[in-house]
mmCIF file of C-alpha atoms and ligand atoms in Angstrom:
data_model
loop_
_atom_site.group_PDB
_atom_site.id
_atom_site.type_symbol
_atom_site.label_atom_id
_atom_site.label_comp_id
_atom_site.label_asym_id
_atom_site.label_seq_id
_atom_site.Cartn_x
_atom_site.Cartn_y
_atom_site.Cartn_z
ATOM 1 C CA MET A 1 15.138 -11.955 -31.370
ATOM 2 C CA THR A 2 16.515 -14.388 -28.780
ATOM 3 C CA ALA A 3 14.432 -17.120 -27.286
ATOM 4 C CA PRO A 4 13.185 -16.694 -23.673
ATOM 5 C CA GLN A 5 14.572 -19.096 -21.115
ATOM 6 C CA ASP A 6 11.264 -20.384 -19.765
ATOM 7 C CA TRP A 7 10.037 -22.255 -22.810
ATOM 8 C CA HIS A 8 11.440 -25.816 -23.505
ATOM 9 C CA ARG A 9 8.568 -27.474 -25.458
ATOM 10 C CA LYS A 10 8.660 -28.353 -29.131
ATOM 11 C CA ASP A 11 4.897 -29.233 -29.049
ATOM 12 C CA LEU A 12 1.874 -27.277 -27.878
ATOM 13 C CA ILE A 13 -0.697 -29.898 -26.973
ATOM 14 C CA ALA A 14 -2.812 -28.489 -24.038
ATOM 15 C CA ILE A 15 -3.022 -25.402 -21.832
ATOM 16 C CA GLU A 16 -3.338 -27.873 -18.872
ATOM 17 C CA ASP A 17 0.378 -28.813 -19.390
ATOM 18 C CA LEU A 18 1.672 -25.162 -19.249
ATOM 19 C CA SER A 19 2.948 -23.222 -16.265
ATOM 20 C CA ARG A 20 2.104 -19.634 -15.606
ATOM 21 C CA ASP A 21 5.682 -18.695 -16.683
ATOM 22 C CA GLU A 22 5.169 -20.403 -20.022
ATOM 23 C CA LEU A 23 1.929 -18.594 -20.565
ATOM 24 C CA GLU A 24 3.671 -15.289 -19.779
ATOM 25 C CA THR A 25 6.365 -16.259 -22.281
ATOM 26 C CA ILE A 26 3.809 -16.757 -25.120
ATOM 27 C CA PHE A 27 2.163 -13.382 -24.211
ATOM 28 C CA HIS A 28 5.605 -11.638 -24.209
ATOM 29 C CA TRP A 29 6.394 -12.838 -27.713
ATOM 30 C CA ALA A 30 2.703 -12.155 -28.996
ATOM 31 C CA GLU A 31 3.023 -8.549 -27.618
ATOM 32 C CA ARG A 32 6.153 -8.218 -29.595
ATOM 33 C CA TYR A 33 4.683 -9.591 -32.720
ATOM 34 C CA LYS A 34 1.285 -7.747 -32.566
ATOM 35 C CA PRO A 35 2.724 -4.372 -33.737
ATOM 36 C CA THR A 36 4.227 -6.067 -36.820
ATOM 37 C CA LEU A 37 0.735 -7.009 -38.088
ATOM 38 C CA GLY A 38 -0.027 -3.438 -39.103
ATOM 39 C CA ARG A 39 3.240 -2.759 -40.898
ATOM 40 C CA THR A 40 3.311 -2.272 -44.698
ATOM 41 C CA ASN A 41 5.986 -5.032 -44.994
ATOM 42 C CA LYS A 42 4.777 -7.636 -42.427
ATOM 43 C CA LYS A 43 7.399 -10.291 -43.137
ATOM 44 C CA LEU A 44 9.869 -11.293 -40.424
ATOM 45 C CA HIS A 45 12.591 -13.894 -40.955
ATOM 46 C CA THR A 46 12.127 -15.895 -37.908
ATOM 47 C CA LEU A 47 11.097 -19.067 -39.667
ATOM 48 C CA ASN A 48 12.886 -18.454 -43.062
ATOM 49 C CA GLY A 49 13.266 -21.753 -44.839
ATOM 50 C CA VAL A 50 11.002 -23.591 -42.508
ATOM 51 C CA THR A 51 8.142 -25.706 -43.804
ATOM 52 C CA VAL A 52 4.920 -25.702 -41.857
ATOM 53 C CA VAL A 53 2.089 -28.150 -42.706
ATOM 54 C CA ASN A 54 -1.478 -27.432 -41.572
ATOM 55 C CA LEU A 55 -3.275 -30.753 -41.288
ATOM 56 C CA PHE A 56 -6.921 -30.017 -40.807
ATOM 57 C CA MET A 57 -9.346 -33.038 -40.357
ATOM 58 C CA GLU A 58 -12.300 -30.821 -39.351
ATOM 59 C CA PRO A 59 -13.689 -27.606 -40.883
ATOM 60 C CA SER A 60 -12.102 -24.283 -39.796
ATOM 61 C CA THR A 61 -11.888 -20.685 -41.005
ATOM 62 C CA ARG A 62 -10.296 -18.654 -38.219
ATOM 63 C CA THR A 63 -7.718 -21.109 -36.819
ATOM 64 C CA ARG A 64 -6.581 -22.531 -40.164
ATOM 65 C CA VAL A 65 -6.205 -19.065 -41.812
ATOM 66 C CA ALA A 66 -4.685 -17.484 -38.663
ATOM 67 C CA PHE A 67 -2.032 -20.213 -38.516
ATOM 68 C CA GLU A 68 -1.327 -19.939 -42.228
ATOM 69 C CA ILE A 69 -0.950 -16.147 -41.829
ATOM 70 C CA ALA A 70 1.156 -16.490 -38.665
ATOM 71 C CA ALA A 71 3.570 -18.947 -40.359
ATOM 72 C CA MET A 72 3.744 -16.748 -43.493
ATOM 73 C CA ARG A 73 4.423 -13.576 -41.507
ATOM 74 C CA LEU A 74 7.433 -15.465 -40.065
ATOM 75 C CA SER A 75 8.621 -16.305 -43.578
ATOM 76 C CA ALA A 76 7.767 -20.019 -43.354
ATOM 77 C CA ASP A 77 6.607 -21.950 -46.361
ATOM 78 C CA VAL A 78 3.041 -23.150 -45.581
ATOM 79 C CA ILE A 79 1.089 -26.104 -46.985
ATOM 80 C CA THR A 80 -2.483 -26.850 -45.862
ATOM 81 C CA VAL A 81 -3.817 -30.427 -46.187
ATOM 82 C CA MET A 82 -7.523 -30.863 -45.624
ATOM 83 C CA GLY A 83 -8.488 -34.284 -44.230
ATOM 84 C CA ASP A 84 -11.221 -35.009 -46.796
ATOM 85 C CA ALA A 85 -8.720 -34.282 -49.655
ATOM 86 C CA SER A 86 -5.878 -36.433 -48.274
ATOM 87 C CA SER A 87 -5.121 -40.078 -48.531
ATOM 88 C CA LEU A 88 -6.721 -40.632 -45.015
ATOM 89 C CA VAL A 89 -9.964 -41.044 -46.989
ATOM 90 C CA LYS A 90 -8.223 -44.139 -48.620
ATOM 91 C CA GLY A 91 -7.660 -45.736 -45.197
ATOM 92 C CA GLU A 92 -4.138 -44.423 -44.446
ATOM 93 C CA THR A 93 -3.632 -44.097 -40.721
ATOM 94 C CA LEU A 94 -2.972 -40.816 -39.095
ATOM 95 C CA ARG A 95 0.411 -42.077 -37.901
ATOM 96 C CA ASP A 96 1.400 -42.891 -41.518
ATOM 97 C CA THR A 97 0.060 -39.672 -42.833
ATOM 98 C CA ALA A 98 2.185 -37.661 -40.293
ATOM 99 C CA ARG A 99 5.311 -39.769 -40.703
ATOM 100 C CA ASN A 100 5.029 -39.293 -44.536
ATOM 101 C CA ILE A 101 4.642 -35.519 -44.053
ATOM 102 C CA GLN A 102 7.754 -35.642 -41.906
ATOM 103 C CA ALA A 103 9.565 -37.714 -44.559
ATOM 104 C CA LEU A 104 8.745 -34.932 -46.967
ATOM 105 C CA ASN A 105 10.871 -32.672 -44.830
ATOM 106 C CA ALA A 106 8.162 -30.709 -43.162
ATOM 107 C CA ASP A 107 9.442 -28.993 -39.973
ATOM 108 C CA MET A 108 6.213 -28.588 -38.069
ATOM 109 C CA ILE A 109 2.670 -29.905 -38.117
ATOM 110 C CA ILE A 110 -0.357 -28.019 -36.911
ATOM 111 C CA MET A 111 -3.344 -30.294 -36.542
ATOM 112 C CA ARG A 112 -7.044 -30.076 -35.955
ATOM 113 C CA HIS A 113 -8.785 -33.463 -35.456
ATOM 114 C CA SER A 114 -12.137 -34.698 -34.125
ATOM 115 C CA ALA A 115 -10.414 -37.204 -31.717
ATOM 116 C CA ALA A 116 -9.487 -36.039 -28.291
ATOM 117 C CA GLY A 117 -5.861 -37.013 -27.636
ATOM 118 C CA SER A 118 -4.874 -37.047 -31.249
ATOM 119 C CA ALA A 119 -2.434 -34.209 -31.025
ATOM 120 C CA LYS A 120 -0.695 -35.850 -28.164
ATOM 121 C CA TYR A 121 -0.608 -39.112 -30.013
ATOM 122 C CA LEU A 122 0.873 -37.430 -33.082
ATOM 123 C CA SER A 123 3.590 -35.725 -30.932
ATOM 124 C CA GLU A 124 4.615 -39.251 -29.777
ATOM 125 C CA VAL A 125 4.979 -40.733 -33.258
ATOM 126 C CA ILE A 126 6.812 -37.996 -35.130
ATOM 127 C CA ASP A 127 9.871 -35.912 -34.122
ATOM 128 C CA ILE A 128 8.926 -32.510 -35.582
ATOM 129 C CA PRO A 129 6.875 -29.983 -33.515
ATOM 130 C CA VAL A 130 3.050 -30.585 -33.275
ATOM 131 C CA VAL A 131 0.724 -27.799 -32.524
ATOM 132 C CA ASN A 132 -2.763 -28.637 -31.466
ATOM 133 C CA ALA A 133 -5.412 -26.622 -33.390
ATOM 134 C CA GLY A 134 -8.294 -28.365 -31.625
ATOM 135 C CA ASP A 135 -8.625 -32.056 -30.695
ATOM 136 C CA GLY A 136 -12.241 -33.265 -30.264
ATOM 137 C CA ALA A 137 -13.754 -31.980 -27.003
ATOM 138 C CA HIS A 138 -10.348 -32.018 -25.282
ATOM 139 C CA GLU A 139 -8.485 -28.674 -25.867
ATOM 140 C CA HIS A 140 -8.021 -25.743 -28.281
ATOM 141 C CA PRO A 141 -4.957 -24.235 -26.697
ATOM 142 C CA THR A 142 -4.313 -21.243 -29.116
ATOM 143 C CA GLN A 143 -7.920 -20.233 -28.775
ATOM 144 C CA ALA A 144 -7.529 -19.838 -25.017
ATOM 145 C CA LEU A 145 -4.197 -17.983 -25.510
ATOM 146 C CA LEU A 146 -5.699 -15.482 -27.890
ATOM 147 C CA ASP A 147 -8.690 -15.065 -25.630
ATOM 148 C CA ALA A 148 -6.408 -14.407 -22.635
ATOM 149 C CA PHE A 149 -4.275 -12.113 -24.723
ATOM 150 C CA THR A 150 -7.389 -10.086 -25.637
ATOM 151 C CA LEU A 151 -8.583 -10.006 -22.044
ATOM 152 C CA ARG A 152 -5.203 -8.651 -20.958
ATOM 153 C CA GLU A 153 -5.341 -5.915 -23.574
ATOM 154 C CA ARG A 154 -8.854 -4.863 -22.329
ATOM 155 C CA LEU A 155 -8.865 -5.501 -18.625
ATOM 156 C CA GLY A 156 -5.063 -5.058 -17.881
ATOM 157 C CA HIS A 157 -2.224 -7.510 -17.817
ATOM 158 C CA ASP A 158 -3.051 -8.899 -14.383
ATOM 159 C CA LEU A 159 -6.249 -10.937 -14.599
ATOM 160 C CA THR A 160 -6.123 -11.737 -10.929
ATOM 161 C CA GLY A 161 -9.657 -11.622 -9.493
ATOM 162 C CA LYS A 162 -11.198 -10.605 -12.790
ATOM 163 C CA ARG A 163 -14.612 -12.191 -13.144
ATOM 164 C CA ILE A 164 -14.968 -14.081 -16.429
ATOM 165 C CA THR A 165 -18.261 -15.923 -17.209
ATOM 166 C CA ILE A 166 -18.219 -18.618 -19.869
ATOM 167 C CA LEU A 167 -21.754 -19.197 -21.088
ATOM 168 C CA GLY A 168 -23.164 -22.017 -23.304
ATOM 169 C CA ASP A 169 -22.175 -25.415 -24.427
ATOM 170 C CA ILE A 170 -19.395 -26.186 -21.904
ATOM 171 C CA LEU A 171 -19.824 -29.960 -21.983
ATOM 172 C CA PHE A 172 -18.692 -30.401 -25.597
ATOM 173 C CA SER A 173 -16.353 -27.405 -25.781
ATOM 174 C CA ARG A 174 -12.607 -27.750 -26.197
ATOM 175 C CA VAL A 175 -12.525 -23.958 -26.083
ATOM 176 C CA ALA A 176 -14.094 -24.083 -22.569
ATOM 177 C CA ARG A 177 -11.591 -26.553 -21.293
ATOM 178 C CA SER A 178 -8.543 -24.679 -22.550
ATOM 179 C CA ASN A 179 -10.026 -21.359 -21.147
ATOM 180 C CA ILE A 180 -10.790 -22.884 -17.762
ATOM 181 C CA HIS A 181 -7.101 -24.017 -17.403
ATOM 182 C CA CYS A 182 -5.730 -20.773 -18.870
ATOM 183 C CA LEU A 183 -7.837 -18.348 -16.840
ATOM 184 C CA LYS A 184 -7.395 -20.220 -13.586
ATOM 185 C CA LYS A 185 -3.625 -20.285 -14.035
ATOM 186 C CA LEU A 186 -3.732 -16.417 -14.584
ATOM 187 C CA GLY A 187 -5.792 -15.899 -11.409
ATOM 188 C CA ALA A 188 -9.192 -15.079 -12.783
ATOM 189 C CA GLU A 189 -12.465 -16.104 -11.179
ATOM 190 C CA VAL A 190 -14.295 -18.196 -13.647
ATOM 191 C CA THR A 191 -18.083 -18.854 -13.712
ATOM 192 C CA LEU A 192 -19.535 -21.478 -16.122
ATOM 193 C CA ALA A 193 -23.158 -20.913 -16.987
ATOM 194 C CA GLY A 194 -25.820 -22.560 -19.138
ATOM 195 C CA PRO A 195 -28.318 -25.338 -18.837
ATOM 196 C CA ALA A 196 -27.457 -28.036 -16.336
ATOM 197 C CA THR A 197 -27.307 -30.591 -19.076
ATOM 198 C CA LEU A 198 -24.548 -28.645 -20.817
ATOM 199 C CA VAL A 199 -22.848 -27.298 -17.592
ATOM 200 C CA PRO A 200 -22.608 -30.155 -15.171
ATOM 201 C CA ARG A 201 -21.496 -29.694 -11.595
ATOM 202 C CA GLY A 202 -18.582 -31.913 -12.270
ATOM 203 C CA PHE A 203 -16.675 -28.875 -13.719
ATOM 204 C CA GLU A 204 -16.340 -27.562 -10.125
ATOM 205 C CA LYS A 205 -13.405 -29.807 -9.674
ATOM 206 C CA PHE A 206 -11.474 -27.377 -11.902
ATOM 207 C CA GLY A 207 -11.896 -24.647 -9.215
ATOM 208 C CA VAL A 208 -14.667 -22.815 -11.153
ATOM 209 C CA ARG A 209 -18.198 -21.733 -10.156
ATOM 210 C CA VAL A 210 -20.984 -23.534 -11.903
ATOM 211 C CA CYS A 211 -24.209 -21.465 -12.107
ATOM 212 C CA HIS A 212 -27.426 -22.314 -13.794
ATOM 213 C CA ASN A 213 -29.059 -18.918 -12.980
ATOM 214 C CA LEU A 214 -28.107 -16.653 -15.833
ATOM 215 C CA GLN A 215 -28.528 -13.395 -14.014
ATOM 216 C CA ALA A 216 -26.397 -14.559 -11.047
ATOM 217 C CA ALA A 217 -23.753 -15.785 -13.500
ATOM 218 C CA LEU A 218 -23.606 -12.476 -15.376
ATOM 219 C CA ASP A 219 -23.973 -10.142 -12.531
ATOM 220 C CA GLY A 220 -20.851 -7.981 -12.150
ATOM 221 C CA ALA A 221 -18.730 -9.930 -14.615
ATOM 222 C CA ASP A 222 -15.839 -8.215 -16.372
ATOM 223 C CA ALA A 223 -16.200 -10.364 -19.492
ATOM 224 C CA VAL A 224 -18.548 -12.919 -20.900
ATOM 225 C CA MET A 225 -17.428 -15.562 -23.379
ATOM 226 C CA LEU A 226 -20.166 -17.041 -25.338
ATOM 227 C CA LEU A 227 -19.765 -20.559 -26.697
ATOM 228 C CA ARG A 228 -21.422 -21.762 -29.786
ATOM 229 C CA ILE A 229 -24.241 -24.295 -29.500
ATOM 230 C CA GLN A 230 -22.623 -27.227 -31.326
ATOM 231 C CA HIS A 231 -25.271 -28.941 -33.373
ATOM 232 C CA GLU A 232 -22.791 -31.340 -34.733
ATOM 233 C CA ARG A 233 -21.891 -32.646 -31.264
ATOM 234 C CA GLN A 234 -25.506 -33.835 -30.576
ATOM 235 C CA THR A 235 -26.558 -31.067 -28.255
ATOM 236 C CA SER A 236 -30.085 -31.426 -29.413
ATOM 237 C CA THR A 237 -30.678 -34.002 -26.816
ATOM 238 C CA HIS A 238 -29.487 -31.627 -24.120
ATOM 239 C CA PHE A 239 -32.213 -28.969 -24.431
ATOM 240 C CA PRO A 240 -35.638 -29.119 -26.094
ATOM 241 C CA SER A 241 -34.873 -26.672 -29.014
ATOM 242 C CA LEU A 242 -32.584 -23.922 -30.190
ATOM 243 C CA GLY A 243 -35.497 -21.370 -29.626
ATOM 244 C CA GLU A 244 -35.810 -22.546 -26.070
ATOM 245 C CA TYR A 245 -32.125 -22.308 -25.511
ATOM 246 C CA THR A 246 -32.092 -18.714 -26.774
ATOM 247 C CA SER A 247 -35.101 -17.751 -24.663
ATOM 248 C CA MET A 248 -33.446 -19.040 -21.470
ATOM 249 C CA PHE A 249 -29.709 -18.555 -22.100
ATOM 250 C CA GLY A 250 -29.137 -16.408 -25.266
ATOM 251 C CA LEU A 251 -27.238 -13.141 -24.538
ATOM 252 C CA ASN A 252 -29.369 -10.109 -25.455
ATOM 253 C CA GLU A 253 -29.255 -6.394 -24.559
ATOM 254 C CA LYS A 254 -31.263 -6.850 -21.402
ATOM 255 C CA ARG A 255 -29.103 -9.710 -20.104
ATOM 256 C CA ALA A 256 -25.952 -7.832 -21.140
ATOM 257 C CA SER A 257 -26.951 -5.057 -18.780
ATOM 258 C CA TRP A 258 -26.316 -7.412 -15.814
ATOM 259 C CA LEU A 259 -22.611 -7.319 -16.677
ATOM 260 C CA LYS A 260 -20.300 -4.611 -15.430
ATOM 261 C CA PRO A 261 -20.982 -1.448 -17.461
ATOM 262 C CA ASP A 262 -17.622 -1.651 -19.275
ATOM 263 C CA ALA A 263 -17.657 -5.483 -19.576
ATOM 264 C CA ILE A 264 -16.656 -7.019 -22.862
ATOM 265 C CA ILE A 265 -18.402 -9.620 -24.939
ATOM 266 C CA MET A 266 -16.285 -12.432 -26.424
ATOM 267 C CA HIS A 267 -16.975 -15.388 -28.811
ATOM 268 C CA PRO A 268 -14.486 -17.728 -30.402
ATOM 269 C CA GLY A 269 -16.624 -18.068 -33.543
ATOM 270 C CA PRO A 270 -18.266 -19.154 -35.491
ATOM 271 C CA ILE A 271 -21.363 -17.328 -34.074
ATOM 272 C CA ASN A 272 -24.841 -18.771 -34.365
ATOM 273 C CA ARG A 273 -26.355 -15.267 -34.632
ATOM 274 C CA GLY A 274 -29.609 -15.030 -32.754
ATOM 275 C CA VAL A 275 -29.019 -18.266 -30.942
ATOM 276 C CA GLU A 276 -26.371 -17.900 -28.347
ATOM 277 C CA LEU A 277 -25.722 -14.207 -29.130
ATOM 278 C CA ASP A 278 -28.042 -11.406 -30.275
ATOM 279 C CA SER A 279 -26.826 -10.273 -33.659
ATOM 280 C CA ALA A 280 -26.771 -6.545 -32.829
ATOM 281 C CA LEU A 281 -24.773 -7.236 -29.668
ATOM 282 C CA ALA A 282 -22.359 -9.234 -31.629
ATOM 283 C CA ASP A 283 -21.553 -6.113 -33.772
ATOM 284 C CA SER A 284 -21.778 -3.618 -30.885
ATOM 285 C CA GLY A 285 -18.953 -1.579 -29.301
ATOM 286 C CA ARG A 286 -18.952 -4.078 -26.421
ATOM 287 C CA SER A 287 -17.976 -6.909 -28.648
ATOM 288 C CA VAL A 288 -14.259 -7.784 -29.045
ATOM 289 C CA ILE A 289 -14.898 -10.763 -31.265
ATOM 290 C CA LEU A 290 -12.869 -9.511 -34.259
ATOM 291 C CA ASP A 291 -10.080 -8.316 -32.012
ATOM 292 C CA GLN A 292 -9.861 -11.907 -30.797
ATOM 293 C CA VAL A 293 -9.454 -13.036 -34.355
ATOM 294 C CA THR A 294 -6.639 -10.561 -35.113
ATOM 295 C CA ASN A 295 -4.863 -11.392 -31.894
ATOM 296 C CA GLY A 296 -4.939 -14.988 -33.054
ATOM 297 C CA ILE A 297 -2.214 -14.275 -35.539
ATOM 298 C CA ALA A 298 0.130 -12.673 -33.092
ATOM 299 C CA VAL A 299 -0.432 -15.503 -30.519
ATOM 300 C CA ARG A 300 0.178 -18.141 -33.087
ATOM 301 C CA MET A 301 3.361 -16.381 -34.393
ATOM 302 C CA ALA A 302 4.621 -16.645 -30.850
ATOM 303 C CA VAL A 303 3.688 -20.332 -30.542
ATOM 304 C CA LEU A 304 5.279 -21.356 -33.805
ATOM 305 C CA HIS A 305 8.408 -19.315 -33.067
ATOM 306 C CA LEU A 306 8.805 -20.818 -29.573
ATOM 307 C CA CYS A 307 8.210 -24.469 -30.603
ATOM 308 C CA TYR A 308 10.508 -24.220 -33.491
ATOM 309 C CA THR A 309 13.184 -22.665 -31.440
ATOM 310 C CA THR A 310 13.043 -25.488 -28.929
ATOM 311 C CA LEU A 311 13.453 -28.050 -31.794
ATOM 312 C CA THR A 312 16.518 -26.281 -33.193
ATOM 313 C CA ALA A 313 17.972 -25.907 -29.616
ATOM 314 C CA GLN A 314 17.461 -29.647 -29.050
ATOM 315 C CA ALA A 315 19.060 -30.519 -32.378
ATOM 316 C CA SER A 316 22.199 -28.444 -31.809
HETATM 317 N N1 CP B 401 -12.610 -20.449 -33.157
HETATM 318 C C1 CP B 401 -12.358 -21.409 -33.958
HETATM 319 O O1 CP B 401 -11.708 -22.368 -33.735
HETATM 320 O O2 CP B 401 -12.805 -21.169 -35.254
HETATM 321 P P1 CP B 401 -12.771 -22.074 -36.543
HETATM 322 O O3 CP B 401 -13.411 -23.407 -36.255
HETATM 323 O O4 CP B 401 -13.229 -21.317 -37.615
HETATM 324 O O5 CP B 401 -11.227 -22.339 -36.649
#
């Protein structure tokens, strides 16, 4: 496989940085990688001999495992370091941790961290590629990429004019920020919905519609992306109780009927079943939640391949 011409980054930090052509390049490679996921022998040799370190300072199931599988499918050697089991707990700085991992001859670092801006910072203090697996409330670029990849599969490759509603905790959500940038670059019409305390009007500066009336937000949408109510990011002060959130903004059968008849239901996970999303709806035929998870492997294979290819091109 040869590298496409319109990708020159060794790091993936934020969707906000990417051009439409760069997004299309990632989708191109993800489409090529997706059919390999179902093969009996799933290994490709793209990253043969490459060492990838997953540095996860926050809990994760989908992102961490998908990055591990993506790297292994490309024949990389993969090591996962969990923050609470590393020397960071002894007071080592993030910079020193990363520089030591580089000194151990790692070729790429994938990092999740609670601090917004930490992935960018890391990319400035080490030479090897850094892939952002979620930095605080800033961005979660590969989540938006896998979401857009899934939307393109279901709604067609051209998302121009497609109506996508993002519902829930927008204020604290890196997934929402990355998706807003990604969907706008792809030409979609984006509506943000939820309580005014979690969906402030300030988001309108991104060219999206902010709507606090749930029926108006869902009416005629092609897809709805639910966002988890994040207890750990102090949302309790932003609405009276989880029960009241559910009664006003939780997606149930009746409210889903306001969407287009063939609209899809998405969620980045983990789901709070019965809070932001009715449990039966999460498992229904309209839900593409597990497709999103599977697509996360193909998209991350594309990202790892592209970033590493740029590094080797710069070195030669
Ligand atoms: N969607 C997502 O980031 O899930 P994890 O926190 O399990 O990685």
